[in-house]
Coordinates of C-alpha atoms in Angstrom, one line a residue:
M39 CA 0.0 0.0 0.0
S40 CA 1.3 3.4 -0.9
V41 CA 1.7 6.1 1.8
T42 CA 0.0 9.3 1.1
D43 CA 0.4 12.8 2.5
Q44 CA -2.3 15.0 3.9
S45 CA -3.5 16.0 0.4
G46 CA -3.9 12.4 -0.6
R47 CA -0.8 12.5 -2.9
T48 CA 1.7 9.8 -3.0
P49 CA 5.1 11.3 -2.2
G50 CA 7.5 11.1 -5.1
H51 CA 4.9 10.0 -7.7
I52 CA 5.8 12.8 -10.1
M53 CA 9.6 12.1 -10.1
L54 CA 8.9 8.4 -10.5
A55 CA 6.6 9.1 -13.4
E56 CA 9.1 11.4 -15.1
M57 CA 11.9 8.9 -14.7
A58 CA 9.7 6.3 -16.4
E59 CA 9.2 8.7 -19.4
Q60 CA 13.0 8.7 -20.2
P61 CA 12.8 5.9 -22.9
A62 CA 10.1 7.7 -24.7
V63 CA 11.9 11.0 -24.5
L64 CA 15.1 9.4 -25.9
R65 CA 13.1 7.9 -28.7
R66 CA 11.5 11.2 -29.5
I67 CA 14.8 12.9 -29.7
L68 CA 16.2 10.3 -32.0
E69 CA 13.1 10.2 -34.3
E70 CA 12.0 13.8 -34.3
G71 CA 14.9 16.0 -32.9
A72 CA 18.0 14.4 -34.6
P73 CA 17.5 15.9 -38.1
R74 CA 17.3 19.4 -36.8
I75 CA 20.1 19.0 -34.4
R76 CA 22.3 17.8 -37.3
E77 CA 21.4 20.8 -39.3
I78 CA 22.4 23.1 -36.5
A79 CA 25.6 21.2 -36.0
E80 CA 26.6 21.5 -39.6
E81 CA 25.9 25.2 -39.7
V82 CA 28.0 25.7 -36.6
A83 CA 30.8 23.5 -37.9
A84 CA 30.9 25.5 -41.2
R85 CA 31.9 28.6 -39.1
S86 CA 34.9 26.7 -37.7
P87 CA 34.9 27.9 -34.0
R88 CA 38.4 27.8 -32.5
F89 CA 37.2 26.9 -29.0
V90 CA 34.1 26.3 -26.9
L91 CA 32.7 27.8 -23.7
L92 CA 30.0 26.0 -21.8
T93 CA 27.6 27.9 -19.6
A94 CA 25.1 26.2 -17.2
R95 CA 23.9 25.7 -13.6
G96 CA 22.9 22.8 -11.4
T97 CA 22.0 19.6 -13.3
S98 CA 22.6 21.3 -16.6
D99 CA 26.1 22.1 -15.5
N100 CA 26.7 18.3 -15.2
A101 CA 25.3 18.0 -18.7
A102 CA 27.7 20.7 -19.9
L103 CA 30.6 18.9 -18.3
Y104 CA 29.6 15.8 -20.3
A105 CA 29.6 18.0 -23.5
K106 CA 33.1 19.2 -22.5
Y107 CA 34.5 15.6 -22.7
L108 CA 32.7 15.0 -26.0
L109 CA 34.1 18.2 -27.6
E110 CA 37.6 17.7 -26.3
I111 CA 37.8 14.0 -27.0
L112 CA 35.8 13.7 -30.3
L113 CA 36.5 17.2 -31.9
G114 CA 39.8 18.1 -30.2
K115 CA 38.3 21.5 -29.4
P116 CA 39.7 23.4 -26.3
C117 CA 36.7 23.9 -23.9
G118 CA 36.1 25.7 -20.8
L119 CA 33.3 26.0 -18.3
T120 CA 32.3 29.7 -17.9
S121 CA 32.2 31.8 -14.7
M122 CA 29.1 33.8 -15.5
S123 CA 29.9 36.5 -12.8
T124 CA 32.8 37.7 -14.8
T125 CA 30.4 39.3 -17.1
T126 CA 27.2 39.6 -15.0
A127 CA 28.8 40.9 -11.8
Y128 CA 32.2 42.3 -12.9
G129 CA 31.2 43.5 -16.3
A130 CA 34.2 41.9 -18.1
T131 CA 34.1 42.2 -21.9
P132 CA 36.1 39.2 -23.4
D133 CA 36.8 39.0 -27.1
L134 CA 34.8 35.8 -28.1
T135 CA 35.3 36.1 -31.8
D136 CA 35.2 32.6 -33.4
C137 CA 34.2 31.1 -30.0
L138 CA 31.2 28.8 -29.7
V139 CA 29.3 29.4 -26.5
I140 CA 26.8 26.7 -25.6
T141 CA 24.4 27.4 -22.8
V142 CA 22.5 24.5 -21.3
S143 CA 19.4 25.1 -19.2
Q144 CA 16.2 23.0 -18.6
S145 CA 14.0 26.1 -18.3
G146 CA 16.0 28.7 -20.1
G147 CA 14.8 31.2 -17.7
S148 CA 17.6 32.1 -15.3
P149 CA 18.6 35.7 -15.6
D150 CA 22.3 35.0 -15.3
L151 CA 22.2 32.6 -18.1
V152 CA 20.3 35.0 -20.3
A153 CA 22.6 37.9 -19.5
S154 CA 25.7 35.9 -20.0
T155 CA 24.6 34.5 -23.3
R156 CA 23.5 38.0 -24.5
A157 CA 26.9 39.4 -23.5
A158 CA 28.7 36.5 -25.3
R159 CA 26.8 37.1 -28.5
A160 CA 27.6 40.9 -28.3
A161 CA 31.3 39.9 -27.8
G162 CA 31.3 38.0 -31.1
A163 CA 30.5 34.5 -30.0
I164 CA 28.4 31.9 -31.8
T165 CA 25.7 31.2 -29.3
L166 CA 23.8 28.0 -28.9
A167 CA 21.1 27.3 -26.3
V168 CA 20.1 23.8 -25.3
T169 CA 16.8 23.9 -23.4
N170 CA 13.5 22.2 -22.8
N171 CA 11.6 25.4 -23.7
S172 CA 11.8 26.8 -27.1
G173 CA 10.0 29.9 -26.1
S174 CA 12.3 30.8 -23.3
P175 CA 14.3 34.0 -22.9
L176 CA 17.5 32.0 -23.4
A177 CA 16.3 30.6 -26.6
E178 CA 15.3 34.1 -27.8
V179 CA 18.7 35.6 -27.2
S180 CA 20.7 32.8 -28.7
E181 CA 21.6 32.5 -32.3
F182 CA 20.9 28.8 -32.4
H183 CA 18.5 26.7 -30.2
I184 CA 18.1 23.0 -29.7
D185 CA 14.9 21.8 -28.0
V186 CA 15.5 18.6 -26.0
L187 CA 11.8 17.7 -26.4
A188 CA 11.4 16.2 -22.9
G189 CA 8.0 17.7 -22.3
E190 CA 7.0 19.6 -19.2
E191 CA 9.0 18.5 -16.1
K192 CA 7.0 19.0 -12.9
A193 CA 9.2 17.4 -10.3
L194 CA 11.8 19.6 -8.7
P195 CA 14.6 17.0 -9.3
A196 CA 15.4 17.1 -12.9
T197 CA 15.6 13.6 -14.4
K198 CA 14.2 13.2 -18.0
T199 CA 15.6 16.6 -19.0
Y200 CA 19.1 15.6 -17.9
T201 CA 19.2 12.5 -20.1
A202 CA 17.5 14.5 -22.9
E203 CA 20.3 17.1 -22.6
L204 CA 22.9 14.4 -22.8
L205 CA 21.6 12.8 -26.0
A206 CA 20.9 16.1 -27.6
L207 CA 24.5 17.3 -26.9
H208 CA 25.9 14.0 -28.1
L209 CA 24.0 14.3 -31.4
F210 CA 25.2 17.9 -31.8
V211 CA 28.8 17.0 -31.3
E212 CA 28.5 14.0 -33.7
G213 CA 26.9 16.3 -36.3
M214 CA 29.7 18.8 -36.0
R215 CA 32.2 16.1 -36.9
G216 CA 30.1 14.6 -39.6
G217 CA 29.2 11.4 -37.8
H218 CA 26.0 9.6 -37.4
G219 CA 25.2 9.7 -33.7
A220 CA 21.6 8.7 -34.1
A221 CA 22.6 5.3 -35.4
A222 CA 24.9 4.5 -32.5
A223 CA 22.3 5.7 -30.0
K224 CA 19.3 3.9 -31.4
Q225 CA 19.5 1.2 -28.8
L226 CA 19.3 3.6 -25.9
P227 CA 15.5 3.7 -25.4
E228 CA 15.3 0.0 -25.1
L229 CA 18.3 -0.3 -22.8
A230 CA 16.7 2.5 -20.6
E231 CA 13.5 0.5 -20.3
A232 CA 15.4 -2.6 -19.3
I233 CA 17.2 -0.6 -16.5
L234 CA 13.9 1.0 -15.2
A235 CA 12.3 -2.5 -15.1
R236 CA 15.0 -3.5 -12.6
R237 CA 13.8 -1.0 -10.0
G238 CA 13.5 -3.7 -7.4
E239 CA 17.3 -4.1 -7.4
I240 CA 17.8 -0.4 -6.7
K241 CA 15.1 -0.5 -3.9
A242 CA 17.2 -3.3 -2.2
L243 CA 20.4 -1.3 -2.7
A244 CA 18.7 1.8 -1.2
S245 CA 18.2 0.0 2.1
R246 CA 21.9 0.2 2.7
Y247 CA 21.8 4.0 2.7
R248 CA 18.7 4.8 4.6
F249 CA 20.7 5.9 7.6
A250 CA 23.9 7.1 5.8
E251 CA 25.3 10.3 7.2
R252 CA 27.5 10.9 4.1
M253 CA 28.3 9.4 0.7
V254 CA 31.2 9.7 -1.7
L255 CA 30.9 9.3 -5.4
T256 CA 33.6 8.9 -7.9
S257 CA 34.4 8.2 -11.5
R258 CA 36.7 9.2 -14.3
G259 CA 36.3 10.3 -18.0
Y260 CA 32.8 10.3 -19.3
G261 CA 31.5 8.8 -16.0
Y262 CA 32.6 11.8 -14.0
P263 CA 29.6 14.0 -14.8
T264 CA 27.4 11.0 -13.8
A265 CA 29.0 11.0 -10.3
K266 CA 28.5 14.7 -10.0
E267 CA 24.9 14.5 -11.1
A268 CA 24.1 11.5 -8.8
A269 CA 25.6 13.4 -5.9
L270 CA 23.4 16.4 -6.7
K271 CA 20.3 14.2 -6.8
L272 CA 21.1 12.5 -3.6
M273 CA 21.6 15.8 -1.8
E274 CA 18.6 17.7 -3.1
T275 CA 16.2 14.8 -2.5
S276 CA 17.4 12.9 0.6
Y277 CA 19.5 15.7 2.1
I278 CA 22.4 13.3 2.6
P279 CA 25.7 15.1 2.1
A280 CA 27.2 13.5 -1.1
L281 CA 30.7 14.5 -2.2
S282 CA 31.7 13.8 -5.8
Y283 CA 35.3 13.6 -6.9
S284 CA 37.2 12.6 -10.1
G285 CA 39.0 9.4 -9.2
A286 CA 42.3 11.2 -9.8
D287 CA 41.3 13.9 -7.3
L288 CA 40.1 11.5 -4.7
L289 CA 43.6 10.2 -4.4
H290 CA 45.0 13.6 -3.8
G291 CA 43.8 14.0 -0.2
P292 CA 40.1 13.2 0.1
L293 CA 40.8 9.5 0.2
A294 CA 41.8 10.0 3.8
M295 CA 38.2 10.4 4.9
V296 CA 37.1 7.1 3.3
D297 CA 36.4 4.4 5.9
N298 CA 34.4 1.2 6.2
I299 CA 31.3 3.1 7.3
S300 CA 30.6 5.9 4.8
P301 CA 29.6 4.3 1.4
V302 CA 31.5 5.0 -1.8
I303 CA 29.6 4.7 -5.1
A304 CA 31.9 4.3 -8.1
V305 CA 30.6 4.9 -11.6
V306 CA 32.7 2.5 -13.7
P307 CA 32.2 2.8 -17.5
E308 CA 33.2 0.0 -19.9
G309 CA 36.2 1.7 -21.7
K310 CA 39.1 4.0 -21.0
G311 CA 37.4 5.8 -18.1
G312 CA 36.9 2.5 -16.3
E313 CA 40.4 1.5 -17.0
A314 CA 41.7 4.8 -15.5
L315 CA 39.7 4.3 -12.4
Q316 CA 41.2 0.9 -11.6
P317 CA 44.0 2.2 -9.3
V318 CA 41.3 4.2 -7.3
L319 CA 39.1 1.1 -7.0
D320 CA 42.1 -0.9 -5.7
R321 CA 42.9 1.7 -3.1
L322 CA 39.3 1.9 -2.0
R323 CA 39.2 -1.9 -1.5
D324 CA 42.5 -1.8 0.4
R325 CA 40.9 0.7 2.8
G326 CA 37.9 -1.6 3.3
A327 CA 35.5 0.8 1.9
D328 CA 31.8 -0.1 1.5
L329 CA 32.2 0.1 -2.3
V330 CA 29.2 0.0 -4.6
V331 CA 29.8 -0.1 -8.3
I332 CA 27.4 1.2 -11.0
G333 CA 28.4 0.1 -14.5
S334 CA 30.9 -2.6 -15.4
P335 CA 29.5 -6.1 -14.6
A336 CA 33.0 -7.3 -13.9
E337 CA 33.6 -4.6 -11.3
V338 CA 30.2 -5.1 -9.8
D339 CA 31.2 -8.6 -9.0
R340 CA 34.2 -7.4 -7.1
A341 CA 32.4 -4.8 -5.1
S342 CA 30.3 -4.9 -1.9
A343 CA 27.3 -4.3 -4.0
G344 CA 26.2 -2.7 -7.3
F345 CA 24.2 -2.5 -10.4
A346 CA 25.5 -3.9 -13.6
L347 CA 24.6 -1.9 -16.7
P348 CA 23.7 -3.5 -20.1
T349 CA 26.3 -1.5 -22.0
E350 CA 28.1 -4.2 -24.0
G351 CA 28.9 -2.8 -27.4
L352 CA 27.7 0.6 -26.5
P353 CA 30.3 3.4 -27.2
E354 CA 31.7 4.7 -23.9
E355 CA 30.6 8.3 -24.7
L356 CA 26.9 7.1 -24.7
Q357 CA 27.1 5.1 -21.5
P358 CA 26.4 8.2 -19.2
I359 CA 22.9 8.4 -20.6
L360 CA 22.3 5.0 -19.0
E361 CA 24.6 5.3 -16.0
I362 CA 22.5 8.0 -14.3
I363 CA 19.2 6.2 -14.4
P364 CA 19.9 3.6 -11.6
L365 CA 21.3 6.6 -9.6
Q366 CA 18.2 8.7 -10.1
L367 CA 16.2 5.7 -8.9
L368 CA 18.5 5.4 -5.9
A369 CA 18.1 9.0 -4.9
Y370 CA 14.3 8.4 -5.2
E371 CA 14.3 5.2 -3.2
V372 CA 16.6 6.5 -0.4
T373 CA 14.4 9.6 0.0
I374 CA 11.2 7.5 0.2
A375 CA 12.9 5.2 2.7
R376 CA 13.8 8.2 4.9
G377 CA 10.2 9.4 4.9
Q378 CA 10.7 12.4 2.7
D379 CA 9.1 13.6 -0.6
P380 CA 11.4 13.7 -3.5
D381 CA 9.0 15.6 -5.6
A382 CA 9.3 18.8 -3.4
P383 CA 12.7 19.2 -1.8
R384 CA 12.8 21.9 0.9
A385 CA 14.0 25.4 0.0
L386 CA 14.1 24.7 -3.8
A387 CA 12.3 26.1 -6.8
K388 CA 12.0 24.7 -10.3
V389 CA 13.5 27.8 -11.9
T390 CA 16.4 29.1 -9.9
E391 CA 16.8 32.9 -10.6
T392 CA 20.5 33.9 -10.1
S393 CA 22.0 37.0 -11.4

């Protein structure tokens, strides 16, 4: 029997429903959005930007970090994550001639994102907005716009818009290099459905963390944005302090806080990111950490617990679209187990207006 609040509403039902929409959203992007994304990518590529700046906040900032890996690895473009206050607070006027500025935002409504993009365009940049709202102020001030086609998202924790942003950004980068990203990604909706069908495994895993006072998440390469996004989801829904580190950074000091009590969640991709993470996993096991692995089936077998992803044959750069789904479910299940409502985290608003 489901527990309801005083209004008769089941806590978390909106977030749960929106997580379940992700296969359909991914399919919609591949079938309806991909042609337009490719057109935009080809137009931008024809202008030969020298480097790329990525602008975002919150969940979309983690999607932007994923795009940074794509752009640097697949296109060889120097990339940076912008500090919006340099223009919005300090009034700096950089020369952005021949620079591509990509602003990622679910709502496209935050004033600092709009102001930063407007300033970038005035400074000579090629501006691209990636949003879930084609009529947003951000879309209006940008030269190009990609709609991630996720449909209205009502739960405060972003889930379907995040995976939609990842796929849209992947298709854009593939289009810039003349590739066929939609073909490589065509299995994603079916794989996402298979992961969501295993919710029972995640519910059992969540029982380990009901009383956790702290969590550490780590990964490398394409998996690192997943670790950061999972930490954000855990903090904003369950209020558990969740610290995310690149595996390389974890070894430079923070490893000292790891013990056999605080759980460590490692996102282990199949590919070079997972290989680079091996020394970190070895050190964590040596310290007796409660190590949980999301990703590589071989590493799940060696961990205290985990969730093996069906990523065999899937390019490493597409795996983050699947990696985050069990971690979204984990945040949901932990929050429900702690008697809280993941649909409405305290002190948060759907559109955060910073300036």
